[in-house]
GROMACS .gro file of C-alpha atoms in nm:
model
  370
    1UNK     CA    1   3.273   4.374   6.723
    2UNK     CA    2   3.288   4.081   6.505
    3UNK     CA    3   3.089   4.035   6.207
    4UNK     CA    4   3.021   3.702   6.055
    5UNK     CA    5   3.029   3.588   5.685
    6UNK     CA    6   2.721   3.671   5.665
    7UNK     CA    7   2.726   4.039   5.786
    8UNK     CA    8   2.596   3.912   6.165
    9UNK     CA    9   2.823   4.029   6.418
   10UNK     CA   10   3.118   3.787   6.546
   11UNK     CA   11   3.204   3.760   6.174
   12UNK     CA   12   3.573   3.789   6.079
   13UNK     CA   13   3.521   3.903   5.741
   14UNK     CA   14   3.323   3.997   5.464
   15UNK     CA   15   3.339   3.901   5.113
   16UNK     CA   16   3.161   3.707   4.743
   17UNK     CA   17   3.066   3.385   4.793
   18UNK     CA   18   3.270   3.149   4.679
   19UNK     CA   19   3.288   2.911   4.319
   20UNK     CA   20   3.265   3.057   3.997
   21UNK     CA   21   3.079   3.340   3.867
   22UNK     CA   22   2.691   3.235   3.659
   23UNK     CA   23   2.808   3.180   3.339
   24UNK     CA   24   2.666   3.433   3.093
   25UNK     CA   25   2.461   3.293   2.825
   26UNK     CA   26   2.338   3.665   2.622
   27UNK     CA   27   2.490   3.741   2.302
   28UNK     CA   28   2.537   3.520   2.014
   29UNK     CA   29   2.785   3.289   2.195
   30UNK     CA   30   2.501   3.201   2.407
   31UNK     CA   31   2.215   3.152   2.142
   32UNK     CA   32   2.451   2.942   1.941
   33UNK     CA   33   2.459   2.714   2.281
   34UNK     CA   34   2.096   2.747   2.343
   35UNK     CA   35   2.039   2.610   1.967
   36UNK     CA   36   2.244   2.293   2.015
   37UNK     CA   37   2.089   2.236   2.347
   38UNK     CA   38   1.715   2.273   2.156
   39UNK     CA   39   1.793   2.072   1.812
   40UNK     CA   40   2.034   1.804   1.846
   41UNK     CA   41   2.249   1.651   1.531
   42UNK     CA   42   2.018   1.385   1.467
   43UNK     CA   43   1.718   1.570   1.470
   44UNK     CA   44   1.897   1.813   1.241
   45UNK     CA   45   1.964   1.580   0.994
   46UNK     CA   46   1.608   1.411   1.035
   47UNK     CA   47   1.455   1.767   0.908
   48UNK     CA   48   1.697   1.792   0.617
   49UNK     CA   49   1.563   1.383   0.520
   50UNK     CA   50   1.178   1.571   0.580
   51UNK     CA   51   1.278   1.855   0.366
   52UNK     CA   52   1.406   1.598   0.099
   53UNK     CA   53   1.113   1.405   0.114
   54UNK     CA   54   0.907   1.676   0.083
   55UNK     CA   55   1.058   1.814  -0.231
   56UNK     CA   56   1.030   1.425  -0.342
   57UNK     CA   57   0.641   1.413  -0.318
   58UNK     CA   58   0.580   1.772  -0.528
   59UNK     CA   59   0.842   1.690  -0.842
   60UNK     CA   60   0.677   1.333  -0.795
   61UNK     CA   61   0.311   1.430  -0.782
   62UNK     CA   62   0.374   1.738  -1.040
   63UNK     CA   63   0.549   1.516  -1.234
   64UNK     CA   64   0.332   1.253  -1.307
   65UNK     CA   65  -0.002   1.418  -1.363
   66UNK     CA   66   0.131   1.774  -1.518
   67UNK     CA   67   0.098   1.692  -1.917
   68UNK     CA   68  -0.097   1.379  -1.969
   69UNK     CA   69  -0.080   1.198  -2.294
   70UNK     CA   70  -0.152   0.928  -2.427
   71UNK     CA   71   0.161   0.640  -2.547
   72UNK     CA   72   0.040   0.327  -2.674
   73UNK     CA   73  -0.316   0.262  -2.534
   74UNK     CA   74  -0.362  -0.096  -2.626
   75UNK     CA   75  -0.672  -0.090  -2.861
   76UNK     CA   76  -0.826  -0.427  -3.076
   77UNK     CA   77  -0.948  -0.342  -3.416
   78UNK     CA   78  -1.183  -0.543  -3.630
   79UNK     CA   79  -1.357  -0.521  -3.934
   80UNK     CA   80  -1.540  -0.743  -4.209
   81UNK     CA   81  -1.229  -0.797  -4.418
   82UNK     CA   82  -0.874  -0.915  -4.294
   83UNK     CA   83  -0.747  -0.684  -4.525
   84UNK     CA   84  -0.947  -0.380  -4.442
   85UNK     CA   85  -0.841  -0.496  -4.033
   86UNK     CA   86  -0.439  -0.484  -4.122
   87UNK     CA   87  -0.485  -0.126  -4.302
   88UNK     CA   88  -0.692   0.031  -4.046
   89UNK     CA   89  -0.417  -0.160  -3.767
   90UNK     CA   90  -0.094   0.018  -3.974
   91UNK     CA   91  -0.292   0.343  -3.978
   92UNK     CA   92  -0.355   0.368  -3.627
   93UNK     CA   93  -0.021   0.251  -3.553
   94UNK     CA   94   0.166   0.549  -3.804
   95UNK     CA   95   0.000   0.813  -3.571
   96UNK     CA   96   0.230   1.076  -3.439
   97UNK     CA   97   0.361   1.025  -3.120
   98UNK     CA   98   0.260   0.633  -3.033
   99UNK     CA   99  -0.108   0.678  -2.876
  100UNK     CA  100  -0.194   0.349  -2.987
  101UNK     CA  101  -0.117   0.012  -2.935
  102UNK     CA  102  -0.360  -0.122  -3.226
  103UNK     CA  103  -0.416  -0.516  -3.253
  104UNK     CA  104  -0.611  -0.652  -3.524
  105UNK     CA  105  -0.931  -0.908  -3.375
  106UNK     CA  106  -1.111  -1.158  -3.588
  107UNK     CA  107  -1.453  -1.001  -3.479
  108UNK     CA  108  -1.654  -0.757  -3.260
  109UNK     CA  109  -1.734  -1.054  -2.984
  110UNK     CA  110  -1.320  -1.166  -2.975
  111UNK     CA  111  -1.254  -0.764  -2.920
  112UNK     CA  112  -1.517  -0.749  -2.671
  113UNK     CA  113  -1.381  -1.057  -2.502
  114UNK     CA  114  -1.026  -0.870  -2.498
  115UNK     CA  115  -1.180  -0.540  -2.310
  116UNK     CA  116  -1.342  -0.767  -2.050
  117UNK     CA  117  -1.028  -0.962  -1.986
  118UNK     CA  118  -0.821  -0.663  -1.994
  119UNK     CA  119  -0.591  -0.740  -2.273
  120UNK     CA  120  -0.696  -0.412  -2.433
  121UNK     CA  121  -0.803  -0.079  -2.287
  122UNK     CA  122  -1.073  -0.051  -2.626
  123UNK     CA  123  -1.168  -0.176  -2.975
  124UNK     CA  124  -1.249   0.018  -3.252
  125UNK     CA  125  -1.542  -0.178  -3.496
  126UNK     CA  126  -1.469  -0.089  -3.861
  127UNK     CA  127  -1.810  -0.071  -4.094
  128UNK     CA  128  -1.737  -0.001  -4.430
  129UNK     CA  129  -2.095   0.026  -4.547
  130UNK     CA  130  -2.098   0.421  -4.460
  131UNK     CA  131  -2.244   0.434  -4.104
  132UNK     CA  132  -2.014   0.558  -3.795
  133UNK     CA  133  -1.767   0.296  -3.699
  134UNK     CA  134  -1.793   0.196  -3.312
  135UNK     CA  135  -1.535   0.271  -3.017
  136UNK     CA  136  -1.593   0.046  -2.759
  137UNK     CA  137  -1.468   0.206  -2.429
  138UNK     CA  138  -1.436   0.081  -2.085
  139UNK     CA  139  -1.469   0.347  -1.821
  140UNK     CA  140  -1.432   0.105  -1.522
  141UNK     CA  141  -1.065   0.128  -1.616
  142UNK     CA  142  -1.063   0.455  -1.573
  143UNK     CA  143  -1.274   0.775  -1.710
  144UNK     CA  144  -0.969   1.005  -1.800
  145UNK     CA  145  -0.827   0.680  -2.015
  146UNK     CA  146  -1.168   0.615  -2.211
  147UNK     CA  147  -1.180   0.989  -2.276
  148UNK     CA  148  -0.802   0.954  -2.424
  149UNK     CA  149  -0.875   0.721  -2.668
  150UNK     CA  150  -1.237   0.850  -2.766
  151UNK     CA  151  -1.031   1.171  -2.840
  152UNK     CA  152  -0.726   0.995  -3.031
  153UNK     CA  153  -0.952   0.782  -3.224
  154UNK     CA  154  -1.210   0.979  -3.334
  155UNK     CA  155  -0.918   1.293  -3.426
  156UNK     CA  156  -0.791   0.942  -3.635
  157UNK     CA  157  -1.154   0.862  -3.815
  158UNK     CA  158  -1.198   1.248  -3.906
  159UNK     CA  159  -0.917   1.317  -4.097
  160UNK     CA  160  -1.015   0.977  -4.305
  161UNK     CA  161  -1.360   1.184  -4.314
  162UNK     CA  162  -1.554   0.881  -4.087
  163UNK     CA  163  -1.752   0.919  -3.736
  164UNK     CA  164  -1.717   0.739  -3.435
  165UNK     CA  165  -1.989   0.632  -3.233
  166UNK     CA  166  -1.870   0.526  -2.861
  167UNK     CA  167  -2.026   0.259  -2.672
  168UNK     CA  168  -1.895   0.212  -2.299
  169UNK     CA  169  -1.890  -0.168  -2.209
  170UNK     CA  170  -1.741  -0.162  -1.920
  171UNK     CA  171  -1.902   0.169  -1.707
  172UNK     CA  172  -1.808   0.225  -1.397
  173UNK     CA  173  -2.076   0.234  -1.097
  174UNK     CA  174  -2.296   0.539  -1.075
  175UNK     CA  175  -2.142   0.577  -0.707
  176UNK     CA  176  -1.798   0.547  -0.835
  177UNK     CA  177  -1.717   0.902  -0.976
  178UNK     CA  178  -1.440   0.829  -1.261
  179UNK     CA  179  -1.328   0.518  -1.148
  180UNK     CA  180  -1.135   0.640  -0.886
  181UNK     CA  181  -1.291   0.493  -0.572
  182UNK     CA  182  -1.078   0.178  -0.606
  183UNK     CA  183  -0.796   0.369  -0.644
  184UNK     CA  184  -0.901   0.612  -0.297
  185UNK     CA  185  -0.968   0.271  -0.114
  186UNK     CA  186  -0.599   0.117  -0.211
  187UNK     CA  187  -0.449   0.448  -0.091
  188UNK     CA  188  -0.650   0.442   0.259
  189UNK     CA  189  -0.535   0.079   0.289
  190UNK     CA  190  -0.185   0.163   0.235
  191UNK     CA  191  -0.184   0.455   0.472
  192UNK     CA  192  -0.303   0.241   0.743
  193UNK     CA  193  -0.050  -0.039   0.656
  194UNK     CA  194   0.255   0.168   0.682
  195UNK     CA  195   0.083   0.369   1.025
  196UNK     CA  196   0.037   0.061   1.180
  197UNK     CA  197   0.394  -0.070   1.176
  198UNK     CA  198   0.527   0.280   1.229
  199UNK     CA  199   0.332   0.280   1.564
  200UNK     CA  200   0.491  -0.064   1.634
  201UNK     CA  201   0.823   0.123   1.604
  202UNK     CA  202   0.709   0.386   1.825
  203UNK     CA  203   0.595   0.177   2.103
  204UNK     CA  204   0.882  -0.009   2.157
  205UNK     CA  205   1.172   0.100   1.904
  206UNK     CA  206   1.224   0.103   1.531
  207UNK     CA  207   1.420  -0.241   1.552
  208UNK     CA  208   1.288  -0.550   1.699
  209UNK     CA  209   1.494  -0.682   1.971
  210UNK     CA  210   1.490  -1.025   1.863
  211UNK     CA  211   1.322  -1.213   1.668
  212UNK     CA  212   1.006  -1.348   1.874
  213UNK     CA  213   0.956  -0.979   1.865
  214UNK     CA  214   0.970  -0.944   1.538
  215UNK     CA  215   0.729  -1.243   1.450
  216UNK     CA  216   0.456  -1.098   1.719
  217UNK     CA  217   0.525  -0.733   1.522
  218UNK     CA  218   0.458  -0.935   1.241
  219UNK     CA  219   0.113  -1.121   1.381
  220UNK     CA  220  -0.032  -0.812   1.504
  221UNK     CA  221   0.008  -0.668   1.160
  222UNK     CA  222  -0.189  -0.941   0.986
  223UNK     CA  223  -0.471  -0.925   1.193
  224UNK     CA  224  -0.477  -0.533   1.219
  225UNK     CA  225  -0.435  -0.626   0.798
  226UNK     CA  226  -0.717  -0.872   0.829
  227UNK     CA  227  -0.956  -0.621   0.998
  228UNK     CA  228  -0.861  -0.357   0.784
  229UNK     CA  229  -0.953  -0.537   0.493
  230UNK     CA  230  -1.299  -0.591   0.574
  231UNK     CA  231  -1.380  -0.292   0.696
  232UNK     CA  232  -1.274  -0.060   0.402
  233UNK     CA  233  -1.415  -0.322   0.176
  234UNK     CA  234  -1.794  -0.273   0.350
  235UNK     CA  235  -1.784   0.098   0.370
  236UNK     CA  236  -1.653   0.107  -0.001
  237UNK     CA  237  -1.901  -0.149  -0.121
  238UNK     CA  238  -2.215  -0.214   0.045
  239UNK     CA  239  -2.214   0.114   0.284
  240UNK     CA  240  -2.138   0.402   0.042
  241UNK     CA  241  -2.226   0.148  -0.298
  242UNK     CA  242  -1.888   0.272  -0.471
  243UNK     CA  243  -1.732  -0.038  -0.591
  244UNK     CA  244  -1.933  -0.365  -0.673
  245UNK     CA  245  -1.780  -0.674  -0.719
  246UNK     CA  246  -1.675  -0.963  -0.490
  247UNK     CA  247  -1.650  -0.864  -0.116
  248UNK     CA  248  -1.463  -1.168  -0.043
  249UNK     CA  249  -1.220  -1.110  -0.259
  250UNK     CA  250  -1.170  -0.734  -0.263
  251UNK     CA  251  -1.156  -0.794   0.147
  252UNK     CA  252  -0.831  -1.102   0.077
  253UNK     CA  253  -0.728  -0.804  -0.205
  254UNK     CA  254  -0.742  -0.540   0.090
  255UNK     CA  255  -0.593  -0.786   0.386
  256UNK     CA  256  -0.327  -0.851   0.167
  257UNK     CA  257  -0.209  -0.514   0.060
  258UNK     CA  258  -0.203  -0.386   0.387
  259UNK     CA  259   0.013  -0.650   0.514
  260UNK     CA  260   0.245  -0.568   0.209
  261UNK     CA  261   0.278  -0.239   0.282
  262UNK     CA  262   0.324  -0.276   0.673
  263UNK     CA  263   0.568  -0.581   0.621
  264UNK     CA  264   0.773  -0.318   0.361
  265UNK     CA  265   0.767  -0.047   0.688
  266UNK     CA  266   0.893  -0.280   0.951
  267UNK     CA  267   1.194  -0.416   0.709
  268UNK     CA  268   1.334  -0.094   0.640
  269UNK     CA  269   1.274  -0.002   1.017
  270UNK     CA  270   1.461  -0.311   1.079
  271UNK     CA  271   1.690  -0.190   0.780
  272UNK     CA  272   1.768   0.163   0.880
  273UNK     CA  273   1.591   0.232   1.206
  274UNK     CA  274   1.292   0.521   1.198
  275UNK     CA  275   1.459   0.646   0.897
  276UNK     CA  276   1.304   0.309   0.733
  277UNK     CA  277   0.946   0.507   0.803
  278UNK     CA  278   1.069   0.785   0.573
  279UNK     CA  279   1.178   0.512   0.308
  280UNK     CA  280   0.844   0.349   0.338
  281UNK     CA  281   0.696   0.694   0.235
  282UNK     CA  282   0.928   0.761  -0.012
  283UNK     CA  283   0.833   0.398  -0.162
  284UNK     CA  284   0.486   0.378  -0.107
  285UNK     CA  285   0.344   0.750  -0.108
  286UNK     CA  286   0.587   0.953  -0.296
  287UNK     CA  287   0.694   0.692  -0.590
  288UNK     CA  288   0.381   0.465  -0.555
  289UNK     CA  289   0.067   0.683  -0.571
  290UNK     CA  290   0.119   0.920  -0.846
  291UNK     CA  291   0.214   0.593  -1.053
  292UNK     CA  292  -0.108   0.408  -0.927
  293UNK     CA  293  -0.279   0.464  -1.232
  294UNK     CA  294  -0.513   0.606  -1.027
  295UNK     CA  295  -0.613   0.969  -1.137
  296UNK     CA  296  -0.432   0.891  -1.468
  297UNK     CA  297  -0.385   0.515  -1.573
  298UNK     CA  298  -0.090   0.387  -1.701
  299UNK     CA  299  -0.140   0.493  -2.083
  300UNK     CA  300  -0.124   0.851  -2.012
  301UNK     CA  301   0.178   0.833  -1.736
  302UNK     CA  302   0.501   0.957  -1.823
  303UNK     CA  303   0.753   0.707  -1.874
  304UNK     CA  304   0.934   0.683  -1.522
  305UNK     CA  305   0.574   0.663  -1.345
  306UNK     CA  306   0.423   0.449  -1.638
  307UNK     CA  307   0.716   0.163  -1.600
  308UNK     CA  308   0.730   0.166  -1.180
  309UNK     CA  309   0.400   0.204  -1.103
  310UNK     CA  310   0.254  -0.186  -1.171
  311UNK     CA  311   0.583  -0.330  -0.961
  312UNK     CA  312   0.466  -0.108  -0.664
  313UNK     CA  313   0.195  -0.214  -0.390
  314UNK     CA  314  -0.041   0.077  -0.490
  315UNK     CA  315  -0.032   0.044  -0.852
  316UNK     CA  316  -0.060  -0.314  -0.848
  317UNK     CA  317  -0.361  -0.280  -0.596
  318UNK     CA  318  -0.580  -0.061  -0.806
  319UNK     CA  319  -0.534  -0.271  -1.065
  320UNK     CA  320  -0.637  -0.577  -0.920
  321UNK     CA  321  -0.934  -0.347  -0.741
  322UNK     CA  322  -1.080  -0.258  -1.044
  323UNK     CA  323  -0.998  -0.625  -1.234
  324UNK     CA  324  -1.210  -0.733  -0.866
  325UNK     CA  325  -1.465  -0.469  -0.905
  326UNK     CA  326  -1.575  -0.450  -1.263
  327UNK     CA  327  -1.380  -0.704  -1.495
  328UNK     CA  328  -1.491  -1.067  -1.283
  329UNK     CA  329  -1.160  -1.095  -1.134
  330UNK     CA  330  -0.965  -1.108  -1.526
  331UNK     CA  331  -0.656  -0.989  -1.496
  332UNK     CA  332  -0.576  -0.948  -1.104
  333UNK     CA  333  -0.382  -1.276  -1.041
  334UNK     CA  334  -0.042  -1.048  -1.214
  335UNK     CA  335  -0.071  -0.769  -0.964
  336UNK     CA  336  -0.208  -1.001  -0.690
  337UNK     CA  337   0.154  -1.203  -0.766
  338UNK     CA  338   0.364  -0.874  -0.652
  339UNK     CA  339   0.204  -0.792  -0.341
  340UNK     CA  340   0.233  -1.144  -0.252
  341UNK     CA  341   0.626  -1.092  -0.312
  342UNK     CA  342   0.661  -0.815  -0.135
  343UNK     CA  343   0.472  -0.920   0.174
  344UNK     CA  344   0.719  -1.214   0.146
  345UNK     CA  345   1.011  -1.002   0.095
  346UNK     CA  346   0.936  -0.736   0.384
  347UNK     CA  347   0.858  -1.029   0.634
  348UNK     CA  348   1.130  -1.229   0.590
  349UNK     CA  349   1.396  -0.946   0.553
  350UNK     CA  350   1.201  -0.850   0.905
  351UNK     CA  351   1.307  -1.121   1.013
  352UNK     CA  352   1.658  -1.178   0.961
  353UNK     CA  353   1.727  -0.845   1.073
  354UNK     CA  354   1.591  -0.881   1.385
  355UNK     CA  355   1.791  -1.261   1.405
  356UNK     CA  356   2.124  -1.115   1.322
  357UNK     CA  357   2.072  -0.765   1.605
  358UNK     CA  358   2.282  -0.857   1.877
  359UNK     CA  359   2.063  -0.906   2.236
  360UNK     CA  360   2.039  -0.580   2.398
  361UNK     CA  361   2.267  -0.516   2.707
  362UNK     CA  362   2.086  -0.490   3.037
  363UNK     CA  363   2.154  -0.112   3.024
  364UNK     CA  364   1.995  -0.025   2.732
  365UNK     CA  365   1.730   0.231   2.803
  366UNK     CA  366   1.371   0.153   2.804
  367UNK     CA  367   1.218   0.218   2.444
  368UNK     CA  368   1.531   0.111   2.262
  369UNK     CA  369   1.409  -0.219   2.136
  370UNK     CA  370   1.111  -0.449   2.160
   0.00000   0.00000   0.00000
């Protein structure tokens, strides 16, 4: 009887079926291949950038706010006599270390004047006639910096066996804990300027296509920058009564820095791909906010932090928050100045890099530019 292939009958013969055995994919020849398969190259070397980044932000944050002290807090000093103002200025000035940046000022009102134009950061009043001498303090520039120089100064007046009396002339808002609520809005507004352009990459690739793309990248940024302005401004001010001041201006102050920051984002992007959101991080978040002057202002930073942090979008925003909030504007136009330039800077390099990527071929997969 014949059997079929199969094993029916009328089949001529029997045997495996034919092409090449399952390959065999236990052992460790097989897990190596199953690991390539799961993480590619490039998302290899995207963890090791995470990894780096994340290393970054702990020596960066640990860094900066570990050992506060105090290097050359910028402090008017007047007193009834010229003379008695240039020998209390040389004394301050031979402390150990550098704490203080000591000016001499013709009078109490002219030292005053220098606080609430923020020249100075305090002004020590010199009366000879036996009572305390005054500190004038201004904790709207921060608490942790008005403590500082309380503490230098009066360590200074008791070893020439003289008291201190402080008076705080600037004080911050009873809903503003330490002065640090401009410095929490700044970061919020920065967090949502880089997010926004990152989800612009994400939508439709890191890299503008061309460059109407770019410019409508661009437009929806300023009026997502517009909106976010005004609506951490209200909550900041009049809803939660943390910062007072101007709301027009801390809302162009808000508007502003976001579009800095998101203009930064999409130029790197535009740069280096969605690596660039990594380098906005590493700009903005890692290097920026621990040299704010936020928790610690500038005075008490150590010397990498204290000399990047009023070139960088956050620093230079709390700055000009609290020159908005508490000082009548005095002193924001500086900071103000920088974000302008970077906004420039990231929008125009956004642009040029999106003029000078060559048009994508008509096979380029969906998602790889736009």
């Amino acid at each position: 009887m014949k059997r079929t292939p199969s094993g029916a009958p009328g089949g001529t013969s029997e045997g495996p079926p034919e092409g090449p055995p399952p390959a065999d994919r236990s052992g460790s020849q097989g897990f190596v291949a199953e690991v390539k398969d799961a993480v590619s190259v490039r998302a290899a070397v995207l963890v090791i950038g995470v990894l780096a980044l994340q290393i970054a932000f702990i020596t960066s944050y640990i860094g900066a706010f570990h050992r506060p002290e105090p290097h050359r807090i910028p402090i008017a000093v007047a007193a009834p006599a010229p003379e008695l103002t240039e020998r209390t200025v040389n004394r301050l000035a031979g402390l150990a270390g550098d704490p203080l940046d000591p000016r001499a000022a013709p009078d109490e009102a002219s030292a005053r004047q220098r606080i609430e134009t923020r020249e100075v950061d305090g002004a020590l009043i010199v009366r000879p006639g036996g009572g305390p001498d005054r500190l004038l303090v201004a904790s709207a520039s921060g608490a942790s910096l008005a403590d500082a120089l309380t503490e230098v100064v009066a360590g200074a007046e008791r070893e020439q066996g003289r008291s201190v009396e402080v008076v705080d002339v600037v004080p911050d808002s009873p809903g503003d804990a330490r002065g640090l609520s401009s410095f929490y809005l700044v970061v919020g507004w920065c967090v949502g300027g880089y997010l926004c352009a990152a989800i612009l990459a994400i939508s439709a690739g890191a890299r503008p296509a061309n460059g109407h793309r770019a410019l409508i990248r661009l437009g929806a940024l300023l009026l997502y920058s517009i909106a976010a302005g005004l609506l951490g401004t209200v909550i900041a001010g009049p809803v939660l009564d943390a910062l007072p001041g101007s709301v027009p201006a801390l809302w162009g102050l808000g508007a502003l820095l976001v579009f800095t920051v998101g203009a930064i984002t999409l130029a790197l992007q535009g740069l280096a791909g969605i690596v660039g959101i990594g380098l906005a991080i590493l700009l903005v978040v890692v290097l920026g906010n621990p040299s704010a002057g936020g928790a610690y202002p500038y005075p008490l930073l150590p010397p990498f932090w204290r000399e990047i942090g009023p070139a960088l979008p956050p620093g230079a925003g709390t700055f000009a928050a609290r020159s908005i909030a508490y000082f009548r504007g005095n002193g924001a136009a500086g900071p103000m100045l920088i974000l302008a330039a970077w906004a420039v800077a990231g929008a125009l390099i956004t642009t040029v890099c999106a003029l000078r990527r060559p048009a994508r071929a008509p096979a380029d997969p969906p998602g790889s530019g736009g």
